[in-house]
Amino acid sequence: MLFHAVYDDGAPDVYMVQLIFDLDGPVDAQRLRSAAQAIVDRHMSLRAGFMTRGVPRPVQAIARRVRVPWREEDLRGLAEDEARDVFERWLTEDRVDRFDLARPPLLRFALFRFGEDRFRLVMTNHHILLDGWSTQLLMRELVTLYHQEPDAPAATLPPAVPWREYLAWYGSRDRGAAVAAWCGVLEGVEEGSVLG
């Protein structure tokens, strides 16, 4: 992903991910923004940047602290079609606004208000930072942090496990045993198969 993202930095970045969440009901924008910042503060991997210039090979660096880019837009004064058009134009512009992979964070949020209790939250990130599995976990944590009392400690969530601990665990696995286990599972399979 890094190679493709930096190979032609003038072309659209196919690894840009944009997720849109419809929120119905009252939303405390400041509280949601604080929850987004808390997520990035909590997970070192969300503060990763990737240096490619002036180094013999790419280097990942973790910033101690970053401010999550946050945008708020109130579209309540516009007619419904006009509000939708403004939102769609912004989505298009946001999709082509590439991240500088050397400058974390590689994610940003925008909250659009369409009505008294109608909102859309947009999270844009680079795929190098999050995949489908981790995005679900991140959003679950965002909702948990949003709903907790403002001054409550972050102890409502289990401690974040650093990526290096996962890599150490994964590296300690017995590769031969894993291969043997899969060979047993796939014994007798003669053609391609879908694992579900």
Short mmCIF file of N, CA, C and O in Angstrom, two decimals, residues 83-190:
data_model
loop_
_atom_site.label_atom_id
_atom_site.label_comp_id
_atom_site.label_asym_id
_atom_site.label_seq_id
_atom_site.Cartn_x
_atom_site.Cartn_y
_atom_site.Cartn_z
N ALA A 83 -28.77 20.83 0.49
CA ALA A 83 -27.93 20.24 1.55
C ALA A 83 -27.28 18.95 1.05
O ALA A 83 -26.09 18.71 1.27
N ARG A 84 -28.07 18.14 0.36
CA ARG A 84 -27.53 16.88 -0.17
C ARG A 84 -26.42 17.16 -1.19
O ARG A 84 -25.38 16.51 -1.19
N ASP A 85 -26.63 18.16 -2.05
CA ASP A 85 -25.61 18.51 -3.05
C ASP A 85 -24.33 19.02 -2.40
O ASP A 85 -23.23 18.65 -2.81
N VAL A 86 -24.47 19.86 -1.39
CA VAL A 86 -23.28 20.36 -0.66
C VAL A 86 -22.53 19.19 -0.06
O VAL A 86 -21.30 19.09 -0.17
N PHE A 87 -23.25 18.27 0.56
CA PHE A 87 -22.63 17.11 1.18
C PHE A 87 -21.93 16.23 0.14
O PHE A 87 -20.78 15.83 0.32
N GLU A 88 -22.59 15.97 -0.96
CA GLU A 88 -22.01 15.12 -2.01
C GLU A 88 -20.77 15.76 -2.62
O GLU A 88 -19.78 15.07 -2.88
N ARG A 89 -20.80 17.07 -2.83
CA ARG A 89 -19.61 17.77 -3.36
C ARG A 89 -18.46 17.67 -2.37
O ARG A 89 -17.32 17.43 -2.75
N TRP A 90 -18.78 17.85 -1.08
CA TRP A 90 -17.73 17.75 -0.07
C TRP A 90 -17.14 16.33 -0.05
O TRP A 90 -15.92 16.17 0.04
N LEU A 91 -18.00 15.31 -0.13
CA LEU A 91 -17.50 13.93 -0.14
C LEU A 91 -16.52 13.71 -1.29
O LEU A 91 -15.46 13.09 -1.12
N THR A 92 -16.85 14.22 -2.46
CA THR A 92 -15.98 14.08 -3.63
C THR A 92 -14.64 14.77 -3.39
O THR A 92 -13.57 14.21 -3.66
N GLU A 93 -14.68 15.99 -2.86
CA GLU A 93 -13.44 16.72 -2.57
C GLU A 93 -12.62 16.00 -1.50
O GLU A 93 -11.39 15.92 -1.60
N ASP A 94 -13.29 15.49 -0.50
CA ASP A 94 -12.60 14.79 0.59
C ASP A 94 -11.90 13.54 0.09
O ASP A 94 -10.79 13.22 0.51
N ARG A 95 -12.54 12.81 -0.84
CA ARG A 95 -11.95 11.58 -1.38
C ARG A 95 -10.65 11.83 -2.12
O ARG A 95 -9.78 10.97 -2.16
N VAL A 96 -10.52 12.99 -2.73
CA VAL A 96 -9.29 13.27 -3.49
C VAL A 96 -8.27 14.06 -2.66
O VAL A 96 -7.17 14.33 -3.14
N ASP A 97 -8.61 14.42 -1.45
CA ASP A 97 -7.68 15.13 -0.57
C ASP A 97 -6.78 14.09 0.10
O ASP A 97 -7.06 13.55 1.16
N ARG A 98 -5.68 13.78 -0.59
CA ARG A 98 -4.77 12.72 -0.16
C ARG A 98 -4.13 13.04 1.18
O ARG A 98 -3.87 14.19 1.51
N PHE A 99 -3.85 11.98 1.93
CA PHE A 99 -3.08 12.12 3.15
C PHE A 99 -1.60 12.20 2.78
O PHE A 99 -1.16 11.52 1.86
N ASP A 100 -0.85 13.00 3.52
CA ASP A 100 0.61 12.95 3.45
C ASP A 100 0.99 11.85 4.44
O ASP A 100 0.86 12.03 5.65
N LEU A 101 1.42 10.70 3.93
CA LEU A 101 1.65 9.55 4.79
C LEU A 101 2.73 9.78 5.84
O LEU A 101 2.83 9.05 6.82
N ALA A 102 3.55 10.81 5.66
CA ALA A 102 4.59 11.12 6.63
C ALA A 102 4.07 11.99 7.77
O ALA A 102 4.78 12.21 8.75
N ARG A 103 2.82 12.47 7.67
CA ARG A 103 2.27 13.38 8.68
C ARG A 103 0.99 12.82 9.30
O ARG A 103 -0.09 13.02 8.77
N PRO A 104 1.12 12.10 10.40
CA PRO A 104 -0.08 11.55 11.05
C PRO A 104 -0.93 12.66 11.68
O PRO A 104 -0.41 13.75 11.92
N PRO A 105 -2.21 12.39 11.93
CA PRO A 105 -2.87 11.10 11.75
C PRO A 105 -3.36 10.92 10.31
O PRO A 105 -3.61 11.90 9.61
N LEU A 106 -3.51 9.69 9.94
CA LEU A 106 -3.97 9.35 8.60
C LEU A 106 -5.46 9.05 8.62
O LEU A 106 -5.95 8.15 7.95
N LEU A 107 -6.17 9.80 9.46
CA LEU A 107 -7.63 9.73 9.49
C LEU A 107 -8.17 11.09 9.88
O LEU A 107 -7.46 11.89 10.48
N ARG A 108 -9.41 11.35 9.49
CA ARG A 108 -10.06 12.61 9.81
C ARG A 108 -11.57 12.37 9.90
O ARG A 108 -12.09 11.41 9.34
N PHE A 109 -12.24 13.27 10.62
CA PHE A 109 -13.67 13.16 10.83
C PHE A 109 -14.38 14.44 10.40
O PHE A 109 -13.81 15.53 10.48
N ALA A 110 -15.62 14.30 9.97
CA ALA A 110 -16.48 15.44 9.67
C ALA A 110 -17.89 15.10 10.14
O ALA A 110 -18.35 13.98 9.95
N LEU A 111 -18.54 16.07 10.75
CA LEU A 111 -19.91 15.90 11.23
C LEU A 111 -20.79 16.92 10.53
O LEU A 111 -20.57 18.12 10.64
N PHE A 112 -21.77 16.42 9.78
CA PHE A 112 -22.71 17.27 9.06
C PHE A 112 -24.07 17.19 9.73
O PHE A 112 -24.56 16.10 10.00
N ARG A 113 -24.66 18.35 9.96
CA ARG A 113 -25.99 18.40 10.57
C ARG A 113 -27.01 18.75 9.50
O ARG A 113 -26.91 19.80 8.86
N PHE A 114 -27.98 17.87 9.31
CA PHE A 114 -29.00 18.05 8.29
C PHE A 114 -30.33 18.53 8.88
O PHE A 114 -31.15 19.07 8.16
N GLY A 115 -30.56 18.25 10.14
CA GLY A 115 -31.81 18.63 10.78
C GLY A 115 -31.59 18.69 12.28
O GLY A 115 -30.48 18.48 12.77
N GLU A 116 -32.65 18.97 13.01
CA GLU A 116 -32.53 19.07 14.46
C GLU A 116 -31.88 17.82 15.04
O GLU A 116 -31.00 17.91 15.88
N ASP A 117 -32.31 16.65 14.58
CA ASP A 117 -31.79 15.38 15.10
C ASP A 117 -31.32 14.46 13.96
O ASP A 117 -31.44 13.25 14.06
N ARG A 118 -30.80 15.05 12.88
CA ARG A 118 -30.28 14.25 11.75
C ARG A 118 -28.86 14.69 11.44
O ARG A 118 -28.62 15.85 11.07
N PHE A 119 -27.94 13.74 11.58
CA PHE A 119 -26.52 14.02 11.38
C PHE A 119 -25.90 12.94 10.49
O PHE A 119 -26.42 11.83 10.41
N ARG A 120 -24.79 13.28 9.90
CA ARG A 120 -23.95 12.29 9.21
C ARG A 120 -22.53 12.50 9.67
O ARG A 120 -21.99 13.61 9.57
N LEU A 121 -21.94 11.42 10.16
CA LEU A 121 -20.54 11.43 10.58
C LEU A 121 -19.75 10.75 9.47
O LEU A 121 -20.10 9.65 9.03
N VAL A 122 -18.70 11.41 9.01
CA VAL A 122 -17.84 10.85 7.97
C VAL A 122 -16.45 10.63 8.58
O VAL A 122 -15.88 11.54 9.17
N MET A 123 -15.97 9.39 8.44
CA MET A 123 -14.60 9.10 8.83
C MET A 123 -13.84 8.73 7.56
O MET A 123 -14.23 7.82 6.84
N THR A 124 -12.78 9.48 7.30
CA THR A 124 -11.92 9.20 6.15
C THR A 124 -10.57 8.77 6.70
O THR A 124 -10.03 9.42 7.60
N ASN A 125 -10.06 7.67 6.17
CA ASN A 125 -8.75 7.19 6.62
C ASN A 125 -8.01 6.55 5.46
O ASN A 125 -8.59 6.24 4.43
N HIS A 126 -6.73 6.37 5.67
CA HIS A 126 -5.94 5.63 4.68
C HIS A 126 -5.98 4.17 5.10
O HIS A 126 -5.86 3.84 6.28
N HIS A 127 -6.15 3.29 4.11
CA HIS A 127 -6.25 1.85 4.38
C HIS A 127 -4.99 1.29 5.04
O HIS A 127 -5.05 0.27 5.72
N ILE A 128 -3.85 1.97 4.88
CA ILE A 128 -2.61 1.50 5.51
C ILE A 128 -2.75 1.53 7.04
O ILE A 128 -2.07 0.82 7.75
N LEU A 129 -3.71 2.33 7.52
CA LEU A 129 -3.91 2.51 8.96
C LEU A 129 -4.94 1.55 9.54
O LEU A 129 -4.77 1.05 10.64
N LEU A 130 -6.01 1.30 8.80
CA LEU A 130 -7.13 0.50 9.30
C LEU A 130 -7.64 -0.44 8.22
O LEU A 130 -7.71 -0.06 7.06
N ASP A 131 -8.03 -1.65 8.64
CA ASP A 131 -8.70 -2.56 7.73
C ASP A 131 -10.14 -2.72 8.21
O ASP A 131 -10.55 -2.08 9.18
N GLY A 132 -10.90 -3.56 7.55
CA GLY A 132 -12.30 -3.73 7.90
C GLY A 132 -12.52 -4.22 9.32
O GLY A 132 -13.43 -3.77 10.02
N TRP A 133 -11.68 -5.14 9.77
CA TRP A 133 -11.82 -5.68 11.13
C TRP A 133 -11.55 -4.60 12.17
O TRP A 133 -12.31 -4.42 13.12
N SER A 134 -10.44 -3.89 11.99
CA SER A 134 -10.08 -2.89 13.01
C SER A 134 -11.01 -1.68 12.96
O SER A 134 -11.24 -1.05 14.00
N THR A 135 -11.57 -1.37 11.81
CA THR A 135 -12.51 -0.24 11.72
C THR A 135 -13.74 -0.51 12.58
O THR A 135 -14.22 0.38 13.29
N GLN A 136 -14.24 -1.74 12.55
CA GLN A 136 -15.40 -2.09 13.39
C GLN A 136 -15.08 -1.89 14.87
O GLN A 136 -15.89 -1.35 15.62
N LEU A 137 -13.89 -2.33 15.28
CA LEU A 137 -13.49 -2.18 16.68
C LEU A 137 -13.34 -0.71 17.05
O LEU A 137 -13.76 -0.27 18.13
N LEU A 138 -12.75 0.06 16.15
CA LEU A 138 -12.56 1.48 16.40
C LEU A 138 -13.90 2.18 16.59
O LEU A 138 -14.08 2.98 17.50
N MET A 139 -14.86 1.88 15.73
CA MET A 139 -16.17 2.53 15.83
C MET A 139 -16.90 2.11 17.10
O MET A 139 -17.58 2.92 17.72
N ARG A 140 -16.73 0.86 17.50
CA ARG A 140 -17.34 0.41 18.75
C ARG A 140 -16.75 1.20 19.93
O ARG A 140 -17.47 1.63 20.82
N GLU A 141 -15.44 1.39 19.91
CA GLU A 141 -14.79 2.16 20.98
C GLU A 141 -15.23 3.62 20.94
O GLU A 141 -15.45 4.24 21.98
N LEU A 142 -15.38 4.18 19.75
CA LEU A 142 -15.83 5.57 19.61
C LEU A 142 -17.19 5.75 20.27
O LEU A 142 -17.40 6.69 21.04
N VAL A 143 -18.11 4.83 19.99
CA VAL A 143 -19.45 4.91 20.57
C VAL A 143 -19.39 4.74 22.09
O VAL A 143 -20.05 5.48 22.84
N THR A 144 -18.58 3.82 22.56
CA THR A 144 -18.43 3.60 24.01
C THR A 144 -17.91 4.86 24.69
O THR A 144 -18.44 5.31 25.71
N LEU A 145 -16.87 5.46 24.13
CA LEU A 145 -16.29 6.67 24.73
C LEU A 145 -17.26 7.85 24.64
O LEU A 145 -17.32 8.67 25.56
N TYR A 146 -18.03 7.92 23.58
CA TYR A 146 -19.02 9.00 23.44
C TYR A 146 -20.08 8.89 24.54
O TYR A 146 -20.50 9.90 25.11
N HIS A 147 -20.52 7.68 24.85
CA HIS A 147 -21.61 7.49 25.80
C HIS A 147 -21.17 7.50 27.26
O HIS A 147 -22.02 7.57 28.14
N GLN A 148 -19.88 7.43 27.52
CA GLN A 148 -19.47 7.44 28.92
C GLN A 148 -19.54 8.86 29.47
O GLN A 148 -19.59 9.82 28.71
N GLU A 149 -19.57 8.97 30.78
CA GLU A 149 -19.63 10.29 31.41
C GLU A 149 -18.39 11.09 31.03
O GLU A 149 -17.29 10.54 30.97
N PRO A 150 -18.54 12.38 30.77
CA PRO A 150 -17.42 13.19 30.28
C PRO A 150 -16.14 13.10 31.11
O PRO A 150 -15.06 13.08 30.56
N ASP A 151 -16.25 13.06 32.42
CA ASP A 151 -15.04 13.03 33.26
C ASP A 151 -14.67 11.62 33.72
O ASP A 151 -13.78 11.46 34.55
N ALA A 152 -15.36 10.61 33.19
CA ALA A 152 -15.06 9.23 33.59
C ALA A 152 -13.71 8.81 33.04
O ALA A 152 -13.30 9.22 31.96
N PRO A 153 -12.99 7.98 33.80
CA PRO A 153 -11.71 7.50 33.28
C PRO A 153 -11.94 6.58 32.08
O PRO A 153 -13.01 6.00 31.94
N ALA A 154 -10.95 6.45 31.23
CA ALA A 154 -11.07 5.59 30.05
C ALA A 154 -11.08 4.12 30.42
O ALA A 154 -11.03 3.26 29.55
N ALA A 155 -11.18 3.81 31.71
CA ALA A 155 -11.14 2.43 32.18
C ALA A 155 -12.37 1.63 31.76
O ALA A 155 -12.45 0.44 32.00
N THR A 156 -13.36 2.30 31.17
CA THR A 156 -14.54 1.56 30.70
C THR A 156 -14.17 0.64 29.55
O THR A 156 -14.92 -0.26 29.22
N LEU A 157 -13.01 0.89 28.92
CA LEU A 157 -12.51 0.03 27.85
C LEU A 157 -11.30 -0.74 28.37
O LEU A 157 -10.53 -0.22 29.18
N PRO A 158 -11.11 -1.96 27.91
CA PRO A 158 -9.91 -2.69 28.33
C PRO A 158 -8.68 -1.97 27.79
O PRO A 158 -8.77 -1.23 26.79
N PRO A 159 -7.53 -2.15 28.41
CA PRO A 159 -6.32 -1.48 27.92
C PRO A 159 -6.05 -1.86 26.46
O PRO A 159 -6.28 -2.99 26.05
N ALA A 160 -5.60 -0.87 25.70
CA ALA A 160 -5.26 -1.11 24.29
C ALA A 160 -3.98 -1.95 24.24
O ALA A 160 -3.02 -1.68 24.97
N VAL A 161 -3.99 -2.97 23.41
CA VAL A 161 -2.81 -3.83 23.26
C VAL A 161 -1.94 -3.26 22.15
O VAL A 161 -2.40 -3.12 21.01
N PRO A 162 -0.69 -2.90 22.46
CA PRO A 162 0.19 -2.36 21.42
C PRO A 162 0.44 -3.40 20.32
O PRO A 162 0.52 -4.60 20.58
N TRP A 163 0.56 -2.92 19.11
CA TRP A 163 0.79 -3.76 17.94
C TRP A 163 2.02 -4.63 18.12
O TRP A 163 2.04 -5.79 17.73
N ARG A 164 3.06 -4.09 18.75
CA ARG A 164 4.29 -4.87 18.93
C ARG A 164 4.04 -6.11 19.79
O ARG A 164 4.67 -7.13 19.60
N GLU A 165 3.08 -6.04 20.73
CA GLU A 165 2.76 -7.22 21.54
C GLU A 165 2.08 -8.29 20.68
O GLU A 165 2.34 -9.48 20.84
N TYR A 166 1.20 -7.86 19.78
CA TYR A 166 0.57 -8.82 18.87
C TYR A 166 1.64 -9.47 18.00
O TYR A 166 1.64 -10.69 17.80
N LEU A 167 2.55 -8.66 17.46
CA LEU A 167 3.61 -9.21 16.60
C LEU A 167 4.49 -10.19 17.37
O LEU A 167 4.88 -11.23 16.83
N ALA A 168 4.79 -9.89 18.63
CA ALA A 168 5.59 -10.81 19.45
C ALA A 168 4.83 -12.12 19.66
O ALA A 168 5.41 -13.21 19.55
N TRP A 169 3.54 -12.03 19.96
CA TRP A 169 2.73 -13.24 20.14
C TRP A 169 2.71 -14.04 18.85
O TRP A 169 2.93 -15.25 18.84
N TYR A 170 2.43 -13.35 17.73
CA TYR A 170 2.34 -14.03 16.44
C TYR A 170 3.67 -14.68 16.08
O TYR A 170 3.71 -15.80 15.57
N GLY A 171 4.77 -13.99 16.34
CA GLY A 171 6.10 -14.53 16.05
C GLY A 171 6.45 -15.73 16.90
O GLY A 171 7.29 -16.55 16.52
N SER A 172 5.82 -15.86 18.05
CA SER A 172 6.13 -16.98 18.94
C SER A 172 5.33 -18.25 18.60
O SER A 172 5.56 -19.30 19.18
N ARG A 173 4.39 -18.13 17.66
CA ARG A 173 3.56 -19.28 17.28
C ARG A 173 4.41 -20.34 16.58
O ARG A 173 5.37 -20.03 15.88
N ASP A 174 4.04 -21.57 16.73
CA ASP A 174 4.74 -22.69 16.10
C ASP A 174 4.23 -22.82 14.66
O ASP A 174 3.14 -23.34 14.42
N ARG A 175 5.02 -22.32 13.72
CA ARG A 175 4.61 -22.32 12.30
C ARG A 175 4.40 -23.74 11.79
O ARG A 175 3.44 -24.01 11.06
N GLY A 176 5.27 -24.65 12.16
CA GLY A 176 5.13 -26.04 11.72
C GLY A 176 3.82 -26.64 12.19
O GLY A 176 3.14 -27.36 11.43
N ALA A 177 3.44 -26.38 13.43
CA ALA A 177 2.18 -26.90 13.97
C ALA A 177 0.98 -26.30 13.22
O ALA A 177 0.00 -27.00 12.94
N ALA A 178 1.07 -25.01 12.88
CA ALA A 178 -0.01 -24.37 12.13
C ALA A 178 -0.16 -24.98 10.74
O ALA A 178 -1.27 -25.28 10.30
N VAL A 179 0.97 -25.20 10.07
CA VAL A 179 0.93 -25.82 8.74
C VAL A 179 0.34 -27.23 8.84
O VAL A 179 -0.52 -27.63 8.04
N ALA A 180 0.76 -27.99 9.85
CA ALA A 180 0.25 -29.35 10.03
C ALA A 180 -1.26 -29.33 10.29
O ALA A 180 -2.00 -30.16 9.75
N ALA A 181 -1.72 -28.37 11.09
CA ALA A 181 -3.15 -28.27 11.40
C ALA A 181 -3.95 -27.99 10.13
O ALA A 181 -4.98 -28.63 9.87
N TRP A 182 -3.48 -27.05 9.30
CA TRP A 182 -4.19 -26.74 8.06
C TRP A 182 -4.14 -27.91 7.08
O TRP A 182 -5.11 -28.18 6.37
N CYS A 183 -3.01 -28.61 7.04
CA CYS A 183 -2.91 -29.77 6.15
C CYS A 183 -3.94 -30.82 6.56
O CYS A 183 -4.57 -31.45 5.71
N GLY A 184 -4.14 -30.98 7.86
CA GLY A 184 -5.15 -31.92 8.35
C GLY A 184 -6.56 -31.50 7.96
O GLY A 184 -7.37 -32.31 7.53
N VAL A 185 -6.85 -30.20 8.10
CA VAL A 185 -8.16 -29.68 7.76
C VAL A 185 -8.44 -29.84 6.27
O VAL A 185 -9.55 -30.16 5.84
N LEU A 186 -7.41 -29.62 5.45
CA LEU A 186 -7.60 -29.63 3.99
C LEU A 186 -7.30 -30.98 3.35
O LEU A 186 -7.37 -31.11 2.13
N GLU A 187 -7.03 -31.98 4.18
CA GLU A 187 -6.71 -33.30 3.64
C GLU A 187 -7.88 -33.81 2.80
O GLU A 187 -9.04 -33.75 3.20
N GLY A 188 -7.57 -34.29 1.60
CA GLY A 188 -8.59 -34.84 0.72
C GLY A 188 -9.23 -33.81 -0.21
O GLY A 188 -9.98 -34.17 -1.10
N VAL A 189 -8.96 -32.53 0.02
CA VAL A 189 -9.51 -31.50 -0.88
C VAL A 189 -8.68 -31.51 -2.16
O VAL A 189 -7.47 -31.35 -2.12
N GLU A 190 -9.35 -31.72 -3.27
CA GLU A 190 -8.64 -31.87 -4.54
C GLU A 190 -8.68 -30.60 -5.39
O GLU A 190 -7.92 -30.48 -6.33
#
